Short mmCIF file of C-alpha atoms in Angstrom, two decimals:
data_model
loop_
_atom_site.label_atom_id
_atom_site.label_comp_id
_atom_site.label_asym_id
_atom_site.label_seq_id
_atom_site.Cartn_x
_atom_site.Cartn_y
_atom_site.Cartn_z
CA UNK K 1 16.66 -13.60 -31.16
CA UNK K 2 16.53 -16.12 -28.26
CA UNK K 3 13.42 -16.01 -26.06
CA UNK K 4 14.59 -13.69 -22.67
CA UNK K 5 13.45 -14.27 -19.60
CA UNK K 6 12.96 -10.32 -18.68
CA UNK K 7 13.34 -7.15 -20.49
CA UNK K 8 14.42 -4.10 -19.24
CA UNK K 9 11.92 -1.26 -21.06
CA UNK K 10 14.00 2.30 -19.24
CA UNK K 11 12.27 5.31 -19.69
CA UNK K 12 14.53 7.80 -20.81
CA UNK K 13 12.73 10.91 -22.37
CA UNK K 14 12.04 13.47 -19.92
CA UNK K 15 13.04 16.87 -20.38
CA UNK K 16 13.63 17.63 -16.44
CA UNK K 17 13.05 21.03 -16.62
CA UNK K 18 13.20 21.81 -13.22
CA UNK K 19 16.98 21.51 -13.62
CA UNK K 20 16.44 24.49 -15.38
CA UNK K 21 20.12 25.04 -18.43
CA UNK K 22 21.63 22.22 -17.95
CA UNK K 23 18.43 20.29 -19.68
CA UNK K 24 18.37 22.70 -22.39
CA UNK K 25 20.32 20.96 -25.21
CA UNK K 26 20.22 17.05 -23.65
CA UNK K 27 17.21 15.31 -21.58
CA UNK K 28 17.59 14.97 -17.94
CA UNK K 29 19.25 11.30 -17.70
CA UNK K 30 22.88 12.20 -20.22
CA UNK K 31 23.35 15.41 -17.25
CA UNK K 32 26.74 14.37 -15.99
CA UNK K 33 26.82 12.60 -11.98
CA UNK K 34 29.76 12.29 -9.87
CA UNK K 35 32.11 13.64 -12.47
CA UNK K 36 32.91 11.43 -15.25
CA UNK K 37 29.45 9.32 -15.10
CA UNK K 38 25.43 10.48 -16.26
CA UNK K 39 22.86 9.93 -15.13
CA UNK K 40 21.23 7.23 -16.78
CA UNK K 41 24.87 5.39 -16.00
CA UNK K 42 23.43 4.11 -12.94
CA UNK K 43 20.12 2.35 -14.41
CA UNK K 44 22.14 0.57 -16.82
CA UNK K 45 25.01 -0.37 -14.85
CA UNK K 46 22.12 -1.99 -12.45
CA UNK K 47 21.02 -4.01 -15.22
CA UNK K 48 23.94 -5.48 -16.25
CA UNK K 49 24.92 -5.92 -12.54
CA UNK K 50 21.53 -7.98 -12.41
CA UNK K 51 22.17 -9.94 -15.18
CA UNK K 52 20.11 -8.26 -17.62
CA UNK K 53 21.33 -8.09 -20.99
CA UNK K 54 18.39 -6.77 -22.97
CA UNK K 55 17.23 -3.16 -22.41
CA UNK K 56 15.06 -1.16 -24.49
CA UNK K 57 16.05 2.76 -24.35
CA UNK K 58 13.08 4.70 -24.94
CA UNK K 59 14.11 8.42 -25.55
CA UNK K 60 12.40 11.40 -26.56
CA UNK K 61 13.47 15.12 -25.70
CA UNK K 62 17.01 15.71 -26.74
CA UNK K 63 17.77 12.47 -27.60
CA UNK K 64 21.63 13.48 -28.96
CA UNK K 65 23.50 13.48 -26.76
CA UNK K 66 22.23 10.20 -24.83
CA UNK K 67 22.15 8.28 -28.38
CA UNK K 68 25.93 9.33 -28.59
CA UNK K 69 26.53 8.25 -24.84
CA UNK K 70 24.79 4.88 -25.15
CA UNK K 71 26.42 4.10 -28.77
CA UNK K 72 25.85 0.18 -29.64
CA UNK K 73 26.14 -0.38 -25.54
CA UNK K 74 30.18 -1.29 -25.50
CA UNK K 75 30.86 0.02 -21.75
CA UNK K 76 27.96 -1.94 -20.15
CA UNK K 77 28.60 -5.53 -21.93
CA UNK K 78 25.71 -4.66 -24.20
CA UNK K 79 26.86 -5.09 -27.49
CA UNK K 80 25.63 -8.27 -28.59
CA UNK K 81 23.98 -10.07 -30.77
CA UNK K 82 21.61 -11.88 -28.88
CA UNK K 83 19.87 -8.72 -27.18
CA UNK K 84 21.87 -5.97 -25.92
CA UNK K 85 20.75 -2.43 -26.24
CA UNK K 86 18.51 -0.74 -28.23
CA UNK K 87 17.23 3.40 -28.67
CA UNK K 88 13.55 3.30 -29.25
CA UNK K 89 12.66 6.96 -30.49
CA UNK K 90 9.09 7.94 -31.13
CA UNK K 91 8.59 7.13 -34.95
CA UNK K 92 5.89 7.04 -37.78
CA UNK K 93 3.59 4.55 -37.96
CA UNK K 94 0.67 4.73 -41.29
CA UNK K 95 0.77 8.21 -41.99
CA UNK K 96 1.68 9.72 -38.96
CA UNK K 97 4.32 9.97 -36.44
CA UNK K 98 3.04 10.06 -32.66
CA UNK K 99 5.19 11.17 -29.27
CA UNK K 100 5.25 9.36 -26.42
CA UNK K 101 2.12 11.14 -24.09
CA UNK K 102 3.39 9.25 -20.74
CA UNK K 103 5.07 6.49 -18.93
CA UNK K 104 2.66 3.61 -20.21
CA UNK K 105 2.17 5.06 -23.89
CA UNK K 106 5.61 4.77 -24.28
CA UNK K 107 5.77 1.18 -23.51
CA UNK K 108 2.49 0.46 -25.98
CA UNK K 109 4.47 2.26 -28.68
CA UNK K 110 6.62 -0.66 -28.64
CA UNK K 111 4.75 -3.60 -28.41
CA UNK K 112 6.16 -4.76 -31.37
CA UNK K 113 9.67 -4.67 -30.31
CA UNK K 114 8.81 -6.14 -26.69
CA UNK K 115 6.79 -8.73 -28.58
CA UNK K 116 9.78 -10.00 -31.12
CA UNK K 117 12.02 -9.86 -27.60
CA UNK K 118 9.13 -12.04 -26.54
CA UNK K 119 9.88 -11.84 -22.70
CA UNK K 120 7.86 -13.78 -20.09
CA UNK K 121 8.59 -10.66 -17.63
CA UNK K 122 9.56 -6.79 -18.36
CA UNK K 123 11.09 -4.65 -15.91
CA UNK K 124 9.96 -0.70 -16.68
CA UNK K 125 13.36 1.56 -14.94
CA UNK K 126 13.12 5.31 -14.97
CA UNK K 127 16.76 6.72 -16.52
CA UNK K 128 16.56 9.27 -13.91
CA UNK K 129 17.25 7.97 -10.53
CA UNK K 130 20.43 7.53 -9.13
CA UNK K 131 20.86 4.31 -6.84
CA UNK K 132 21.81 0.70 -6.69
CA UNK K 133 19.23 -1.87 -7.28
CA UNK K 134 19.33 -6.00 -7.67
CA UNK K 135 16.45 -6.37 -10.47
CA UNK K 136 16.73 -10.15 -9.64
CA UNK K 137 15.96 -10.26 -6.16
CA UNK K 138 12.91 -8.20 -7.32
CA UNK K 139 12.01 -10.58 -9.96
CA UNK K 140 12.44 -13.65 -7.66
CA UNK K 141 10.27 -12.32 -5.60
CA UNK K 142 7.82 -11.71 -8.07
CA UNK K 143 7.57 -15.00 -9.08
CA UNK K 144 6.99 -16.47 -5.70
CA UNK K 145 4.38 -14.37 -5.32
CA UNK K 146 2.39 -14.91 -8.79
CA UNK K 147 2.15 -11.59 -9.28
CA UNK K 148 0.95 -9.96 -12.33
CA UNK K 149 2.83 -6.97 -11.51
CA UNK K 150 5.60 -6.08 -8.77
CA UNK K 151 6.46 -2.24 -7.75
CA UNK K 152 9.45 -1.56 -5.77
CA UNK K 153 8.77 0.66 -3.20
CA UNK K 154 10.86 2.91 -0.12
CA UNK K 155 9.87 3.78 3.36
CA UNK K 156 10.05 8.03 3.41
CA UNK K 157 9.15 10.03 6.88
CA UNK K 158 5.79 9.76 7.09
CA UNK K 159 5.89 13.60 7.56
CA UNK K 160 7.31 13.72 3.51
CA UNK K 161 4.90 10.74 2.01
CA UNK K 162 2.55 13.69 0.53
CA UNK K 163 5.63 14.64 -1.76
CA UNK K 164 5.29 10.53 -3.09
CA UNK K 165 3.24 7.94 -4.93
CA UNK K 166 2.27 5.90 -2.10
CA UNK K 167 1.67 2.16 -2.19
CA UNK K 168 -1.32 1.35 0.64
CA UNK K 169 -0.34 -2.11 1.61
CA UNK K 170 -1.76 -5.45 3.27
CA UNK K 171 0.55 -7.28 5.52
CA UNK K 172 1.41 -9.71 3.43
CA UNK K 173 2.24 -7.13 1.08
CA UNK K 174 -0.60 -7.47 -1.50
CA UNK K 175 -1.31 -3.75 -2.66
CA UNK K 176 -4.83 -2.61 -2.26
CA UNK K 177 -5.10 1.42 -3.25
CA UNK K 178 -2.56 3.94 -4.38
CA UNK K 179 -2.37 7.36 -4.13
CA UNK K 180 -0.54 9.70 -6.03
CA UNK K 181 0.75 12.52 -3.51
CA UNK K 182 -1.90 12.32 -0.79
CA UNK K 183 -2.45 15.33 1.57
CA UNK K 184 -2.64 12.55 4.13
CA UNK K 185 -1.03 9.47 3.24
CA UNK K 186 -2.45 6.10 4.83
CA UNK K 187 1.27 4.90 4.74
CA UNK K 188 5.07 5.60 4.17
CA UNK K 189 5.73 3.48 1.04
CA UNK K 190 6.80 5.38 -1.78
CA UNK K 191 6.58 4.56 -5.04
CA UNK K 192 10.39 4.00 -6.57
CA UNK K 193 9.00 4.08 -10.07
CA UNK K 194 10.19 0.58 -10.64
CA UNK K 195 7.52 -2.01 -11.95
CA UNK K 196 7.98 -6.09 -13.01
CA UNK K 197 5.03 -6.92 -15.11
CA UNK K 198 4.27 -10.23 -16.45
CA UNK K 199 4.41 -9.18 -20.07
CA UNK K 200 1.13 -11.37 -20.93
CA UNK K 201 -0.87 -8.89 -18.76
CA UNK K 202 0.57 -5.82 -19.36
CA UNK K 203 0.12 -6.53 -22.97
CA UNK K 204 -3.55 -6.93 -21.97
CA UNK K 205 -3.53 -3.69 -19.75
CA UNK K 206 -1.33 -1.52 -22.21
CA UNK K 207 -3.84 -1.85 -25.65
CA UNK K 208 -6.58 -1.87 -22.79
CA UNK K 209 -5.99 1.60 -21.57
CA UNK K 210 -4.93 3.26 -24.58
CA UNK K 211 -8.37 3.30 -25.71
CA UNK K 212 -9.37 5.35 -23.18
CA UNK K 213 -6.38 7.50 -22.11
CA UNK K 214 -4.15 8.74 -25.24
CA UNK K 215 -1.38 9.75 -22.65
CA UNK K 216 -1.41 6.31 -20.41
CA UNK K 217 0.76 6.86 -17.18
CA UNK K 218 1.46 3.67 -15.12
CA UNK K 219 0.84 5.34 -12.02
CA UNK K 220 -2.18 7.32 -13.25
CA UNK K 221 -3.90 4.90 -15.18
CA UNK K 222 -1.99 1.19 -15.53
CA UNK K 223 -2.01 0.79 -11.73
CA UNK K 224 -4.92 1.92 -10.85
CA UNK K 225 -7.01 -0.49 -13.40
CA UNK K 226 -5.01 -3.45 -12.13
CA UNK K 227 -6.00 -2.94 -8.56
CA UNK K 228 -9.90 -2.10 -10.11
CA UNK K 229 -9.70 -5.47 -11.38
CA UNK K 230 -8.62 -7.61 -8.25
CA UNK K 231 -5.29 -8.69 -10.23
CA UNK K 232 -2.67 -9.37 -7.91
CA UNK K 233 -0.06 -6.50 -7.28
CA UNK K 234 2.67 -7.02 -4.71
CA UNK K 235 5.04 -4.21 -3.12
CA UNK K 236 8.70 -5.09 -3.00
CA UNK K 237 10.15 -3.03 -0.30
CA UNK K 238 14.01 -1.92 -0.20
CA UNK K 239 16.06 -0.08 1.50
CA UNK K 240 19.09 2.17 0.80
CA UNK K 241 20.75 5.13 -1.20
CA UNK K 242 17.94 5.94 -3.96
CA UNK K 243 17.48 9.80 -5.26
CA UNK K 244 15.48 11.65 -7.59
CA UNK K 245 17.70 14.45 -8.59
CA UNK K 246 15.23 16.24 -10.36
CA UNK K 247 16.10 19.95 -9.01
CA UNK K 248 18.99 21.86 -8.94
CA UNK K 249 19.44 21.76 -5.14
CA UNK K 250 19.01 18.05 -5.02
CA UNK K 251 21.34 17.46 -7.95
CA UNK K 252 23.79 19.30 -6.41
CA UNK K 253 23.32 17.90 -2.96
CA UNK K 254 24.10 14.75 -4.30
CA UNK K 255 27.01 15.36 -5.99
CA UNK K 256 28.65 16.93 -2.97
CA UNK K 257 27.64 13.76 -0.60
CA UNK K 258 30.04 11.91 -3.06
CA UNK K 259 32.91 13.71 -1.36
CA UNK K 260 32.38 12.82 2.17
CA UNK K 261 35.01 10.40 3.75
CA UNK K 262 32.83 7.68 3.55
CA UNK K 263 30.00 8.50 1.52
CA UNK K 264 26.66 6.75 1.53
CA UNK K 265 26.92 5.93 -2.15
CA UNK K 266 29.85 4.72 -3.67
CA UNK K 267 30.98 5.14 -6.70
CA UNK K 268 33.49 2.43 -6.52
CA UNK K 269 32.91 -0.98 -4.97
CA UNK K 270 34.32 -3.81 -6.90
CA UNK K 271 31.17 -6.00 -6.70
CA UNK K 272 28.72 -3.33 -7.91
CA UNK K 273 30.58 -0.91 -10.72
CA UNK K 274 29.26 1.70 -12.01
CA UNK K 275 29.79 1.53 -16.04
CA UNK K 276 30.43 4.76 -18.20
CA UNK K 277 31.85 5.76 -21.63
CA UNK K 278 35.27 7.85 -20.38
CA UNK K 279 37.26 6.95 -23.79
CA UNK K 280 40.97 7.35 -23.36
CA UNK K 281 41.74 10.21 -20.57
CA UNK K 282 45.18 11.39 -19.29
CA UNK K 283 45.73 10.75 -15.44
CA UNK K 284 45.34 13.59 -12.93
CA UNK K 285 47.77 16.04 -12.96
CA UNK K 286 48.26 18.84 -9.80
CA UNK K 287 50.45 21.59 -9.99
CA UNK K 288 53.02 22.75 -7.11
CA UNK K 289 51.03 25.10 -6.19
CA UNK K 290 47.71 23.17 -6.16
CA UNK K 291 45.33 21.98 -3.12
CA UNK K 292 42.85 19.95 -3.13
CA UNK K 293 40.65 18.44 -0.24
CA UNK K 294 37.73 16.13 0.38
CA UNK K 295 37.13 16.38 -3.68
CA UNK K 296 36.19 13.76 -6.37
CA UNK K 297 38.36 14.58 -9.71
CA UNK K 298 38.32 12.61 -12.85
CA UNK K 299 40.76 11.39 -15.32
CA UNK K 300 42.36 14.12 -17.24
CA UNK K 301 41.98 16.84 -15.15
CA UNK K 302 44.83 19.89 -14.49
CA UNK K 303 44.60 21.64 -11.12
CA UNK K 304 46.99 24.28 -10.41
CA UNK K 305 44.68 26.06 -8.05
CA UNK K 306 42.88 25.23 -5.01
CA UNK K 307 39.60 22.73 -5.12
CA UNK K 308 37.64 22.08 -1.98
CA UNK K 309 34.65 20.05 -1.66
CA UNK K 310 33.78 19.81 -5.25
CA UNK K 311 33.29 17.53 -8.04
CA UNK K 312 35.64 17.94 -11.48
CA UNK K 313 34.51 15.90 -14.27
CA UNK K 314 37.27 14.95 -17.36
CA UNK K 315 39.36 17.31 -18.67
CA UNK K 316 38.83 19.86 -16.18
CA UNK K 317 41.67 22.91 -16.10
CA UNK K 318 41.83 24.97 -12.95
CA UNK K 319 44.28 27.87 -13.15
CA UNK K 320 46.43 28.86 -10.83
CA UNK K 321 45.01 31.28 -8.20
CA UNK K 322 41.84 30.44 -8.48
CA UNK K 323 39.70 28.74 -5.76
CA UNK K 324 36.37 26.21 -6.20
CA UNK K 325 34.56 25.66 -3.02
CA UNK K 326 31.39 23.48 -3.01
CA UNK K 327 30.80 23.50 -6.68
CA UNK K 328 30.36 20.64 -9.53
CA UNK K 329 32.45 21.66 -12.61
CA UNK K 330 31.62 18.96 -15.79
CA UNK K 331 33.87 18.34 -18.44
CA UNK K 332 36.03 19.78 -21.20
CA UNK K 333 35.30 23.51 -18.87
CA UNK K 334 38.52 25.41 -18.51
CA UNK K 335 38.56 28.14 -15.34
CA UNK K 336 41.41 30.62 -15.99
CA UNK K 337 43.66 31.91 -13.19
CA UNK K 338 42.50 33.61 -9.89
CA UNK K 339 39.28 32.99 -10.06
CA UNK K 340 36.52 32.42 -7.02
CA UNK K 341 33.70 30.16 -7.95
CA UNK K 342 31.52 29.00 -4.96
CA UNK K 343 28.69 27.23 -5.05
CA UNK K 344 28.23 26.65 -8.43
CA UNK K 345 27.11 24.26 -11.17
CA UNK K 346 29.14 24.83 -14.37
CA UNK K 347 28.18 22.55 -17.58
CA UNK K 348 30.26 20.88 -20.31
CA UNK K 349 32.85 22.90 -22.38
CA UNK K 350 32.64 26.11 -20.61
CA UNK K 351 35.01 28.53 -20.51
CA UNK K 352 35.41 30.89 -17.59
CA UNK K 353 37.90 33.65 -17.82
CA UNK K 354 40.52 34.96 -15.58
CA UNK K 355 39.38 37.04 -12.45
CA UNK K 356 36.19 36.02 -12.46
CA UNK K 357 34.08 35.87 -9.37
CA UNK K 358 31.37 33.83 -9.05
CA UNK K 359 28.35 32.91 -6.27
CA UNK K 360 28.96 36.12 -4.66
CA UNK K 361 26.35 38.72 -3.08
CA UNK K 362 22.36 37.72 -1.54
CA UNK K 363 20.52 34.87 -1.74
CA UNK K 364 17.67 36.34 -3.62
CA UNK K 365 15.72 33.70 -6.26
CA UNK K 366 16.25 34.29 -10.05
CA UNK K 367 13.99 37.03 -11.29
CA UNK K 368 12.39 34.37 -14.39
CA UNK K 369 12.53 31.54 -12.69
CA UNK K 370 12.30 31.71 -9.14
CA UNK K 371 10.99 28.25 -8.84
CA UNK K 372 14.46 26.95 -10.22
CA UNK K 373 17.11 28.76 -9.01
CA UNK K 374 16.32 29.50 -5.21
CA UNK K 375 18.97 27.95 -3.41
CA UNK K 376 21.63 30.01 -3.75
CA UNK K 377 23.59 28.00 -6.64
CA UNK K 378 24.61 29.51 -9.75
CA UNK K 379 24.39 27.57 -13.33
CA UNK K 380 26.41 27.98 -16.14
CA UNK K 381 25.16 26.42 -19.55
CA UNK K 382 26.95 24.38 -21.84
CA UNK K 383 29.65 25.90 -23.83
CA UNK K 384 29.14 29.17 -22.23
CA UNK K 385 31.92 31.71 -22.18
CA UNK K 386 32.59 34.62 -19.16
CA UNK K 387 34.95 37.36 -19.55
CA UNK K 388 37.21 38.36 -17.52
CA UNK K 389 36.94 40.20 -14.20
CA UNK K 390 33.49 39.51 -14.00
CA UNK K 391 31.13 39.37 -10.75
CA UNK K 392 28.68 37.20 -11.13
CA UNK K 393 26.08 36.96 -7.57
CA UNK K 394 23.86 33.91 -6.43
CA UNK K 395 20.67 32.08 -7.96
CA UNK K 396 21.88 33.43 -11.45
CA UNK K 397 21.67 31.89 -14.98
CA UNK K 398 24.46 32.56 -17.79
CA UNK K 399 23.82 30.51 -21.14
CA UNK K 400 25.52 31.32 -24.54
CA UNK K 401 28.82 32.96 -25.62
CA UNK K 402 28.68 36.23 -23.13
CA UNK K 403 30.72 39.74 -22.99
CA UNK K 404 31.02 43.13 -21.35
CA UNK K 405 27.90 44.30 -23.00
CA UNK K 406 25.90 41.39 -21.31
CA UNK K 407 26.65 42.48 -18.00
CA UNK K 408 26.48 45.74 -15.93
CA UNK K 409 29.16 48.92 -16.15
CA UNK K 410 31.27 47.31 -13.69
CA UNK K 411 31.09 43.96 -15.10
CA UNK K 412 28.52 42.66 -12.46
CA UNK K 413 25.32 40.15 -12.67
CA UNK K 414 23.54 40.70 -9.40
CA UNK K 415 21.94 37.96 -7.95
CA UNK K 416 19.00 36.24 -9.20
CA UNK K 417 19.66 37.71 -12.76
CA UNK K 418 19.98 35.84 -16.08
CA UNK K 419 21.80 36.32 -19.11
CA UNK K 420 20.22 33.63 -21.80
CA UNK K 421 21.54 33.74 -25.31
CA UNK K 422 20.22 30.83 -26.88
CA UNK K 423 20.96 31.66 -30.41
CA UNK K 424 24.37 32.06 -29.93
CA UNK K 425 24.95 28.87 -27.81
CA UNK K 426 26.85 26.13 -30.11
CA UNK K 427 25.76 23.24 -29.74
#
């Protein structure tokens, strides 16, 4: 292999269990986005859009589905033989096999492929975040500055920068402290989770630190030594669509700010695409009876009812009758005929019977996990199935291949219930 310039290392492991089912059988970055992409769609399409063409894909928790997604990297140009794409799974080394313990442990694990890359610079991405990013402007201006390491970083309300990593800055930008989620922040720079390191140094700082901390985090540990040590860290500020969709109600927010007339991230300008595997699709079809309005739908999908402010993935089937308001339905899910489904989030390969009702009733959080489900959405897991004329109220949670004798006498799930059958979910 040619000697790269940079290396993209993207963190890709996390479980993101705060988005409660639909993180159950895949980790948080394959979730489907904006109908026919996932999430970790956007990290790599900003790579390639940046002129990276060697990325490291370090996965971890549910690593299936993404390894199926990514394949040998054919949508994003990174099928080649001079770099391209590689999955980097935890694996044995001597006698034992070791997990990832954090951000920066990760990265150490794989020295040895970062070393045989032999970069002069390594960009660490989270495969988490959905925005759009130039990595080279970044990396230009870590090289004007000497840096030893760059971290991208976002003004937030001031009010909000207890929620962040914040970046406490000099005015020329040199960083001086940071603070993970201060109760009173010095400053409004958040952390974007982005980092350029001159690979000589990090190499230093990564066998460094693992001595001491078995689960090395970058912001815990890897940052925090640099600064101890005088070494020069510079903030790169930007500006800009960038969001963490790491709960259900921000997950969903986002998907439905897709739909706005002019939305303030685009899925579809011609200098900045957005790559994704769709394989071969049919087009759209819409029945004479069928409505739709200010809605995203993908390739392949078959609407004969009515579908208002929501976001259909591939191979989405809407009978007729039925009505989606202000819900995300992801692919291969069929909803029979007059159905009501508001506010919902319904997974992959579900199938939802006729005369079923759902999002109905209070907004009272989910009995087991209130923390999750409080915002009035309901989930449906992946390859679920509903009955028909089922009522199904807000904040709820149905996984697994359900019936009449899951629900109550009259066929109801109140709100804030779940019905989880794990074992009988096919995966």
């Amino acid at each position: 292999m040619r000697k790269k310039e940079i290396l993209a290392m993207l963190l890709a492991g996390g479980q993101g269990s705060r988005l409660g089912v639909l993180t159950e059988t895949k980790a948080k970055p394959a979730v489907s986005f904006g109908g026919k992409y996932r999430i970790i769609d956007f990290t790599l399409s900003n790579c390639v859009n940046s002129g990276i063409d060697t990325v490291g894909v370090l996965t971890q928790y549910q690593p299936l589905l993404l390894n199926q997604h990514i394949g040998i990297g054919i949508p994003w140009d990174l099928d080649r033989r001079n770099g391209g794409v590689t999955v980097l799974s935890p694996h044995v080394k001597g006698e034992s096999g070791e997990w990832y313990m954090g951000t920066a442990n990760a990265i150490f694990h794989n020295i040895s492929y970062i070393d045989n890359v032999d970069p002069e610079y390594i960009i660490v991405l989270s495969g988490d975040h959905i925005y759009k990013m130039d990595y080279s402007d970044m990396l230009a201006s870590h090289k004007a500055k000497r840096a030893d390491a760059t971290i991208a970083v976002l003004e937030v309300p001031l009010v909000e920068a207890s929620r962040f990593g914040i970046m406490n800055c000099h005015e020329d930008g040199r960083i001086y402290e940071f603070e993970e989620k201060p109760p009173e922040p010095k400053s409004n720079l958040a952390s974007m989770g982005i980092y350029i390191f001159s690979w000589g140094i990090l190499r230093e700082m990564l066998i460094k630190d693992h001595g001491i901390h078995e689960d090395s985090d970058f912001g815990k540990h890897i940052i925090p030594l640099m600064i101890s040590q005088g070494r020069p860290l510079y903030a790169y500020r930007t500006c800009g669509y960038w969001k963490d969709v790491g709960t259900i109600e921000s997950y969903w927010q986002a998907n439905m700010e897709l739909v706005r007339a002019v939305p303030d991230f685009n899925l579809y300008e011609d200098y900045w695409q957005i790559y994704t595997d769709t394989g071969n699709q049919a087009p759209i079809f819409t029945g004479p009876n069928a409505e739709t309005r200010t809605s995203l739908l993908s390739e392949g999908c078959e609407v004969y009812g009515t579908v208002i402010n929501s976001v259909l993935g591939p191979d989405v089937y809407v009978g007729e009758g039925t009505i989606i308001k202000d819900s995300i339905i992801m692919s291969h899910t069929h909803v029979g005929q007059n159905c009501e489904i508001t506010r919902c989030v319904i997974d992959e390969h579900v199938h939802i019977s006729e005369n079923v009702k759902m999002g109905t009733g209070e907004n009272v959080p989910n009995e087991d996990k209130p923390k999750v489900y409080d915002c009035g959405i309901t989930v449906v897991g992946v390859n679920s199935v509903i009955p028909p004329n089922v009522n199904i109220g807000k904040n709820c949670v149905v996984y697994g291949k359900t019936c009449y004798r899951h629900y109550n006498d009259d066929n109801c799930l109140p709100s804030g219930k779940t019905i989880h059958l794990e074992s009988e979910v096919s995966l």
